[in-house]
Short mmCIF file of C-alpha atoms in Angstrom, two decimals:
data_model
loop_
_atom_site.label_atom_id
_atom_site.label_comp_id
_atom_site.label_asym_id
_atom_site.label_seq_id
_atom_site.Cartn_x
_atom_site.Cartn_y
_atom_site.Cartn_z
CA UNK E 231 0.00 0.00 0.00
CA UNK E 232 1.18 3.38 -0.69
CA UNK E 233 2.92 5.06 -3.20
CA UNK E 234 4.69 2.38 -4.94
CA UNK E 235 5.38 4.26 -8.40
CA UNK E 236 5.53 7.94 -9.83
CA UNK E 237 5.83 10.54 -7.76
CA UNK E 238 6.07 10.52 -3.88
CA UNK E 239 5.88 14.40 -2.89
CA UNK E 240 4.24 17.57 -4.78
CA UNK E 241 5.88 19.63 -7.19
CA UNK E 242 7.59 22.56 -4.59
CA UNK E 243 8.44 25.71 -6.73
CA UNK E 244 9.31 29.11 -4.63
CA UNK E 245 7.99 31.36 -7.51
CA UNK E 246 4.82 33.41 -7.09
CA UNK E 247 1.43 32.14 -9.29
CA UNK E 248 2.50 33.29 -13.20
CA UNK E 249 -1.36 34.62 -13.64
CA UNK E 250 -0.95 37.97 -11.94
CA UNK E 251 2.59 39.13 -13.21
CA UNK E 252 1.07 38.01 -16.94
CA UNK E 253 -2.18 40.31 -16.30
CA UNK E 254 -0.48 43.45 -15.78
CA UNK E 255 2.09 42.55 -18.82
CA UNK E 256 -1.19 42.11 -20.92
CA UNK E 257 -3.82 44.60 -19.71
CA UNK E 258 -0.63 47.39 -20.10
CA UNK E 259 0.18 45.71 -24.17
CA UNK E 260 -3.75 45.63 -24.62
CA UNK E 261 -5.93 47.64 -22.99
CA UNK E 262 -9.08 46.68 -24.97
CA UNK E 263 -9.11 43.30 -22.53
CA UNK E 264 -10.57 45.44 -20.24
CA UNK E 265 -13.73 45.77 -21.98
CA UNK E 266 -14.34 41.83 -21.79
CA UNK E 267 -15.02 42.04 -17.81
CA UNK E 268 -18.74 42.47 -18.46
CA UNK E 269 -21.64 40.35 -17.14
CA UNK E 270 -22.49 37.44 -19.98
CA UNK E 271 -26.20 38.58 -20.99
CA UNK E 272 -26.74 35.56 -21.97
CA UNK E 273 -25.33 33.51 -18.91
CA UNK E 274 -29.03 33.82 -16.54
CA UNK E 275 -31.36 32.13 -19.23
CA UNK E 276 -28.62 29.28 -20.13
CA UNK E 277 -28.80 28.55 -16.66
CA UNK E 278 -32.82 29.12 -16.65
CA UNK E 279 -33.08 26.76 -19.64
CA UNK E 280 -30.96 24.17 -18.02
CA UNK E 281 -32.74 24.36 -14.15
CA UNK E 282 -35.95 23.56 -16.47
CA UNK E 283 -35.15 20.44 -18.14
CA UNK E 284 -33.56 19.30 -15.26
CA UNK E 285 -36.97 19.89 -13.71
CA UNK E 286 -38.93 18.10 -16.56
CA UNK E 287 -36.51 15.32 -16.57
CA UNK E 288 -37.66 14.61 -12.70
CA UNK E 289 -40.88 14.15 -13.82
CA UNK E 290 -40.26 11.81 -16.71
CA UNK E 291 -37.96 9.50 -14.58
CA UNK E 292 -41.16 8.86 -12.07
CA UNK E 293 -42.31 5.58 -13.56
CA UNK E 294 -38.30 4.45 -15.04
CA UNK E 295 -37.12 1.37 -14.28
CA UNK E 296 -33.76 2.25 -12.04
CA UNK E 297 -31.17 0.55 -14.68
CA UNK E 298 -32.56 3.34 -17.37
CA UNK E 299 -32.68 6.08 -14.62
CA UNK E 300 -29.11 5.88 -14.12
CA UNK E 301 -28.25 5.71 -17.62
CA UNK E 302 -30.44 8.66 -18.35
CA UNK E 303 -28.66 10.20 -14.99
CA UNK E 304 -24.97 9.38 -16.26
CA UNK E 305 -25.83 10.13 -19.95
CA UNK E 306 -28.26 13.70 -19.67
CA UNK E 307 -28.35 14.56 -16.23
CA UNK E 308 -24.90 14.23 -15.76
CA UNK E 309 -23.95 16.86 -18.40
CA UNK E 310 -26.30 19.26 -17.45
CA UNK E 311 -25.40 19.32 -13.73
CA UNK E 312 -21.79 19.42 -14.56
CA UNK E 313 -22.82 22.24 -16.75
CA UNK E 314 -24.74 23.91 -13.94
CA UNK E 315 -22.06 23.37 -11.46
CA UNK E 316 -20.18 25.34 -13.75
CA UNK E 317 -22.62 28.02 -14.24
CA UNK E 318 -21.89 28.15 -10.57
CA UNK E 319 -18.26 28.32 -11.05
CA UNK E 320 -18.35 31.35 -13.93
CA UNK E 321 -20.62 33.16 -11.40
CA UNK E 322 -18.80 33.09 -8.42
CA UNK E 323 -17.14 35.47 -10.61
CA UNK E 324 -20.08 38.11 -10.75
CA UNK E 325 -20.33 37.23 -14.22
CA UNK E 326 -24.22 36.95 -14.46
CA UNK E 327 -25.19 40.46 -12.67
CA UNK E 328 -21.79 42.39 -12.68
CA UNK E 329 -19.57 42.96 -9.55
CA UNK E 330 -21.91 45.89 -8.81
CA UNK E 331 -24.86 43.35 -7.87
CA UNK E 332 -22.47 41.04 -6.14
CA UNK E 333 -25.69 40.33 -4.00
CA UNK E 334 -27.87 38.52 -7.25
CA UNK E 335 -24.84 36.35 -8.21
CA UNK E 336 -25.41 34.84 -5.10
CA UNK E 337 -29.00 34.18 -5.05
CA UNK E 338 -28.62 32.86 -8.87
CA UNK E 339 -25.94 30.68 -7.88
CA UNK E 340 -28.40 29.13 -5.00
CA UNK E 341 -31.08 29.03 -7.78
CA UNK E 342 -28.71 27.13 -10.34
CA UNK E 343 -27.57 24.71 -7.56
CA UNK E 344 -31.12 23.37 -7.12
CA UNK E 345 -30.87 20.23 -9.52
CA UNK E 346 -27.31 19.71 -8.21
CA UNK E 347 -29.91 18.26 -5.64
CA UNK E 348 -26.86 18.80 -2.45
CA UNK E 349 -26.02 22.44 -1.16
CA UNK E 350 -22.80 23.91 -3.23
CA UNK E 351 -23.34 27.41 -4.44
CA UNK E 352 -22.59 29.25 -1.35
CA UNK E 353 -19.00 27.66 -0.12
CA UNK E 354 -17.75 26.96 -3.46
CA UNK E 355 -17.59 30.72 -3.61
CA UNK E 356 -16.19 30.77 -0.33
CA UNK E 357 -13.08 28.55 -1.13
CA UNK E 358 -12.93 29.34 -4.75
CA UNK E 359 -11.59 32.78 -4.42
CA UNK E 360 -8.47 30.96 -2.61
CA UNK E 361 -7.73 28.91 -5.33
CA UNK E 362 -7.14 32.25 -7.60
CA UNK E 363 -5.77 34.29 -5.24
CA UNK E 364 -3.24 31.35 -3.72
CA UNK E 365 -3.05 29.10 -6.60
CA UNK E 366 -1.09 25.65 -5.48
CA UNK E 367 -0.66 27.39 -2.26
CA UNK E 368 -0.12 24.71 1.02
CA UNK E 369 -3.15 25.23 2.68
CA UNK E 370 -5.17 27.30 1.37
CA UNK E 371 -6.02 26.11 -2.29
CA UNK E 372 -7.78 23.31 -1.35
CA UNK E 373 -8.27 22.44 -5.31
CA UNK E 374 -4.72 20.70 -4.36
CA UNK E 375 -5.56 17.15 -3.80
CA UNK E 376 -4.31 16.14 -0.02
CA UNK E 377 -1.07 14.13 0.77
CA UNK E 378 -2.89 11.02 1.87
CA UNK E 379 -4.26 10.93 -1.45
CA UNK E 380 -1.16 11.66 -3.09
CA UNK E 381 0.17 8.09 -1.21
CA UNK E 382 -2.64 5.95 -1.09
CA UNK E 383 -4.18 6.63 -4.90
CA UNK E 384 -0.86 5.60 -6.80
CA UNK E 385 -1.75 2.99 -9.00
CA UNK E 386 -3.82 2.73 -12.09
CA UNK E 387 -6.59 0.95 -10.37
CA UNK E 388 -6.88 3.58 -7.15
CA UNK E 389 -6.67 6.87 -9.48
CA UNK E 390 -9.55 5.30 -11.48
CA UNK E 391 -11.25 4.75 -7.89
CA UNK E 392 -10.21 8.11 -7.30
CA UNK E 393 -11.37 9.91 -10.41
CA UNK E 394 -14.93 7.93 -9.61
CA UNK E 395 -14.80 9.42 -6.19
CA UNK E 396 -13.76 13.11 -6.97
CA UNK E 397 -17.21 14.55 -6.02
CA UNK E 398 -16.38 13.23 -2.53
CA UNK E 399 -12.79 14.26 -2.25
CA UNK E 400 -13.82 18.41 -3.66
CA UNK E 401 -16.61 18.21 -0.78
CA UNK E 402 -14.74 17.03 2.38
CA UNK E 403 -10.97 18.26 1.42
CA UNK E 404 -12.00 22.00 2.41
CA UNK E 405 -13.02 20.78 5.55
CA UNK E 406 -9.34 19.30 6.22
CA UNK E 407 -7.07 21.26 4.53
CA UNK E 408 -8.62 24.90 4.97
CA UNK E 409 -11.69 24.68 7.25
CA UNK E 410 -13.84 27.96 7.62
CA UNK E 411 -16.46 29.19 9.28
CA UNK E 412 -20.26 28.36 8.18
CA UNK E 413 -21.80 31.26 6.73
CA UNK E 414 -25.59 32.65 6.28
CA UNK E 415 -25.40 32.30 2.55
CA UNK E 416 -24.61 28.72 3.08
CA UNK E 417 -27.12 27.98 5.53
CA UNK E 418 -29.53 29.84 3.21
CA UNK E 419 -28.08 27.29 0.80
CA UNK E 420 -28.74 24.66 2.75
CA UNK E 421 -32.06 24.83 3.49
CA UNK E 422 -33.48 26.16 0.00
CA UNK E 423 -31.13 23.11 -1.16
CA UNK E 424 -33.52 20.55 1.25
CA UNK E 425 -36.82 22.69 0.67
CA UNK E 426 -36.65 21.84 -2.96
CA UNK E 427 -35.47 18.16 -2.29
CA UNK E 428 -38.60 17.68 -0.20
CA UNK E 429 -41.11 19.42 -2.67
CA UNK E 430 -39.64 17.10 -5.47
CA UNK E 431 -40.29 14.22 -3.12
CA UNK E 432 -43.37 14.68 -2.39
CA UNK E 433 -44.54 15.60 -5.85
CA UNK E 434 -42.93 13.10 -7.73
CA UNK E 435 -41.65 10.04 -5.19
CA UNK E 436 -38.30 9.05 -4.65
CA UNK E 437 -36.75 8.68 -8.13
CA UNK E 438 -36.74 11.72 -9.53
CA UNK E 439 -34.19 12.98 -6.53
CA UNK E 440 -32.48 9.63 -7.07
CA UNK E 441 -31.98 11.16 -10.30
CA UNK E 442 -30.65 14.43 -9.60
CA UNK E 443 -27.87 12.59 -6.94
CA UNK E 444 -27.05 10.37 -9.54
CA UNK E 445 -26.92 13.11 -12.38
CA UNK E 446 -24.22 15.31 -9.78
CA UNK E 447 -22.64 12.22 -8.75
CA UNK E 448 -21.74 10.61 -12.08
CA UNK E 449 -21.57 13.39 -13.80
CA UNK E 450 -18.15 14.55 -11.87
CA UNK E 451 -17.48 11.08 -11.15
CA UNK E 452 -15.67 9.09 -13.86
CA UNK E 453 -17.19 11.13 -16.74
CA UNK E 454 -15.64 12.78 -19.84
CA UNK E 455 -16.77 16.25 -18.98
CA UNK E 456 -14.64 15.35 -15.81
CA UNK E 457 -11.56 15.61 -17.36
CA UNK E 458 -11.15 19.05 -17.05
CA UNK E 459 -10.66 18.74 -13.37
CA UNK E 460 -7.72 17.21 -14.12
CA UNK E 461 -7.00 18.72 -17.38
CA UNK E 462 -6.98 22.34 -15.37
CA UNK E 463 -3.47 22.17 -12.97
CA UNK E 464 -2.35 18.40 -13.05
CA UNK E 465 1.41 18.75 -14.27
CA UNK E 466 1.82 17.23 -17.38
CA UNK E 467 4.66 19.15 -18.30
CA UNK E 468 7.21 20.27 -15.99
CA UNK E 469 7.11 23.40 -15.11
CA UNK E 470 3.28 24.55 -15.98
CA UNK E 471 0.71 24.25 -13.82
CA UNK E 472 -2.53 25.65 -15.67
CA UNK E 473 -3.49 24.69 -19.20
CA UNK E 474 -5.86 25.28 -21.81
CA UNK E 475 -8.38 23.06 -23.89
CA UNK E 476 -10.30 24.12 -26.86
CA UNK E 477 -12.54 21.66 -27.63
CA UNK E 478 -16.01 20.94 -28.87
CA UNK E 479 -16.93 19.96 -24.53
CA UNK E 480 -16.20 24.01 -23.76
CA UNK E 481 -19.41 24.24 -25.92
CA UNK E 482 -21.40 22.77 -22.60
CA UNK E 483 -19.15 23.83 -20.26
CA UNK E 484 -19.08 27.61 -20.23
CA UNK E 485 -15.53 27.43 -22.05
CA UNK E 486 -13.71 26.47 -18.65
CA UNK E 487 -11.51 24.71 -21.02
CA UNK E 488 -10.16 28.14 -21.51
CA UNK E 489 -8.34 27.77 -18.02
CA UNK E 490 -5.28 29.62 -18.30
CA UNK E 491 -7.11 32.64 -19.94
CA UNK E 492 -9.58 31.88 -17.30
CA UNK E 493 -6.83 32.71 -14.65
CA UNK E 494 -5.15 35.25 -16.33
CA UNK E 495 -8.47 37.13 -16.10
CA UNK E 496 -11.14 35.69 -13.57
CA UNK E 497 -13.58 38.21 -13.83
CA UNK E 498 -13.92 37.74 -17.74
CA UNK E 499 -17.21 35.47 -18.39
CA UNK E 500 -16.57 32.12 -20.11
CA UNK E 501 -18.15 33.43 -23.44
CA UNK E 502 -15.55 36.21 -23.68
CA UNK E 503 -12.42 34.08 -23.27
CA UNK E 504 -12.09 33.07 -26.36
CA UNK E 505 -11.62 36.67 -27.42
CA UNK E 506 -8.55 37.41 -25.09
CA UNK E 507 -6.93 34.39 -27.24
CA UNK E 508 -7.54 35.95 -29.67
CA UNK E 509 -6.38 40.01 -28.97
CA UNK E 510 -3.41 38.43 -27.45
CA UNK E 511 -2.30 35.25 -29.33
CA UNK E 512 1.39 35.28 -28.40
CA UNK E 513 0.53 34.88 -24.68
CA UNK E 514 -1.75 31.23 -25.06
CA UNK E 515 -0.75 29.70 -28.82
CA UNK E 516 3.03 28.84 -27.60
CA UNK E 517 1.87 26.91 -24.40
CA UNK E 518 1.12 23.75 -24.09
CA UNK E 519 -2.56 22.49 -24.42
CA UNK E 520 -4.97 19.56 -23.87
CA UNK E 521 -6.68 18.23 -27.13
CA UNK E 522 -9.07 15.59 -25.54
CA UNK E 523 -10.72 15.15 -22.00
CA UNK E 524 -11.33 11.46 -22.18
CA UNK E 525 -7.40 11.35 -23.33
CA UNK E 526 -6.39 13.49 -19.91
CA UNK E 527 -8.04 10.58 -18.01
CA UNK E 528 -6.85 7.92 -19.38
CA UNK E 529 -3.37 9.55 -19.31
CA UNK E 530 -3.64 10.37 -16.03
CA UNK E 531 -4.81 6.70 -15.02
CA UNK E 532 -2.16 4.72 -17.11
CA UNK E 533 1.06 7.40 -16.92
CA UNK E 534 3.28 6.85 -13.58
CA UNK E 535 4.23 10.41 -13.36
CA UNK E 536 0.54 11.59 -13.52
CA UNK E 537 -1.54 11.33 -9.83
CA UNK E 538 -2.87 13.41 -7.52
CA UNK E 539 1.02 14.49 -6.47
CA UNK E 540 1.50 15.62 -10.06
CA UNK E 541 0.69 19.18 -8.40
CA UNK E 542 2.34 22.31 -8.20
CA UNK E 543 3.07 23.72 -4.71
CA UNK E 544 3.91 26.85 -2.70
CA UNK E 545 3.94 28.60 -0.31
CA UNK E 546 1.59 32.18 0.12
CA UNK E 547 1.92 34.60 2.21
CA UNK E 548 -1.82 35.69 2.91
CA UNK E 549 -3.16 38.94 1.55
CA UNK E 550 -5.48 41.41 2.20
CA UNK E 551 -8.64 42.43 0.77
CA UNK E 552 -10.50 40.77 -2.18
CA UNK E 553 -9.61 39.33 -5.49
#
């Protein structure tokens, strides 16, 4: 048991994150990026749309047999609540309402966790802002997997265990590595999150919430939309630790494959990131880049130097004030 191939510690630099030295080099060379940080107009009734079939879906899945329930859950359900978890994700950001009405982005979050069908909104935010502000740092990004996983998930057959498991490991790891206290918005979070649970219960029976577990479940589980978790900061090459994909997925994904744009500039929506590619090319077209999800999985599965040690470390000093 243990860590009996690949690598047996993290990746320790002593460097600060590259995202914020390469903003100021870019918003100085192109000032126009500046005019991308606006609120997606489009980002509220993508996330109405999806909420809504989500919703009809409960109500077809009331008579299923439970072999075609979770195929329907792994198949549809499971791409549109990965897609609504990262609605969630792109407005953390303020991206649906604007910085100004930092208040709605939370209430819309809460709304667009409902067919997530567990409470997630509300401390996602809370941790997420870490993992921008102290990217890889010890402690405090707690997007860094922990060093019991790094030793006991070392093999082929416990990363694929592992990669089944990840909804698990993102929802208890805060509580380990960088515990905080509960807030109101998360309690609000909590019990809108159960209120809705129990109406869908009580409409429809038990399967349609079977569903929507089973649709969050699978659908970050071992799933191809997945891949970008690992895709994101896993070190495939030494000496980056956030990398781009531009494929078809970023389509229903808010274009999170655009991660190190994504970084370089959190408070640009997903839909605009393709456009900061594009004003500044000779920033993104030299570094290195994922073409395939389902390939990132695999690779990091079969490849000895891939696991969850195959991160980049430091440490932060903590700051003050927002991001």
């Amino acid at each position: 048991m243990g860590n009996s191939a690949g690598r047996s510690d993290f990746e320790w630099v002593y460097t600060d994150q590259p995202h914020t030295q390469r903003r100021k080099e870019m918003l100085a060379k192109y000032p126009a990026i500046k005019a991308l940080m606006r609120p997606d107009p489009h980002l509220k009734w993508t996330v109405l749309g999806l909420v809504l079939a989500q919703l009809l879906a409960c109500w077809l899945v009331r008579g299923l047999a439970w072999r075609w329930l979770l195929f329907w859950a792994y198949t549809f359900g499971g791409c549109v609540n990965h897609s609504l978890m990262l609605a969630i994700h792109d407005i953390s950001h303020n991206t649906a309402f604007g910085s100004a009405r930092a208040a709605r982005n939370r209430w819309f979050a809460i709304f667009a966790n409902l067919p997530v069908g567990l409470p997630y909104a509300a401390s996602f935010k809370k941790y997420h802002v870490d993992h921008h502000r102290y990217l890889g740092g010890d402690g405090l990004d707690v997007d860094v997997p922990t060093r019991l996983e790094g030793w006991l998930f070392c093999t082929p057959a416990r990363k694929l265990l592992w990669l089944a498991l990840q909804p698990f490991f993102y929802s208890l790891r805060p509580l380990f590595v960088n515990p905080k206290a509960l807030t109101l918005m998360e309690v609000f979070n909590v019990l809108v999150q159960l209120a809705v649970d129990v109406a869908i219960f009580a409409l429809w029976g038990l399967k349609p919430v079977a569903y929507l577990l089973a649709s969050s479940l699978l659908g970050l589980g071992l799933h191809p939309i997945s891949g970008h978790f690992v895709a994101e900061h896993y070190m495939f090459l030494k000496g980056h630790e956030t990398y781009s994909y531009y494929g078809p997925l970023n389509w229903i994904t808010f274009n999170v494959g655009y991660h190190v744009e994504h970084h370089d500039f959190p408070s640009i929506p997903g839909c605009n990131l393709p456009l900061v590619r594009k004003i500044a090319p000779e920033y993104y077209d030299h570094l290195p880049q994922h073409l395939s999800w389902v390939k990132v999985l695999w690779d990091f599965v079969f490849e000895d130097s891939l696991g969850p040690y195959a991160r980049v470390k430091r440490v932060c000093k903590l700051a003050e004030g927002g991001l």
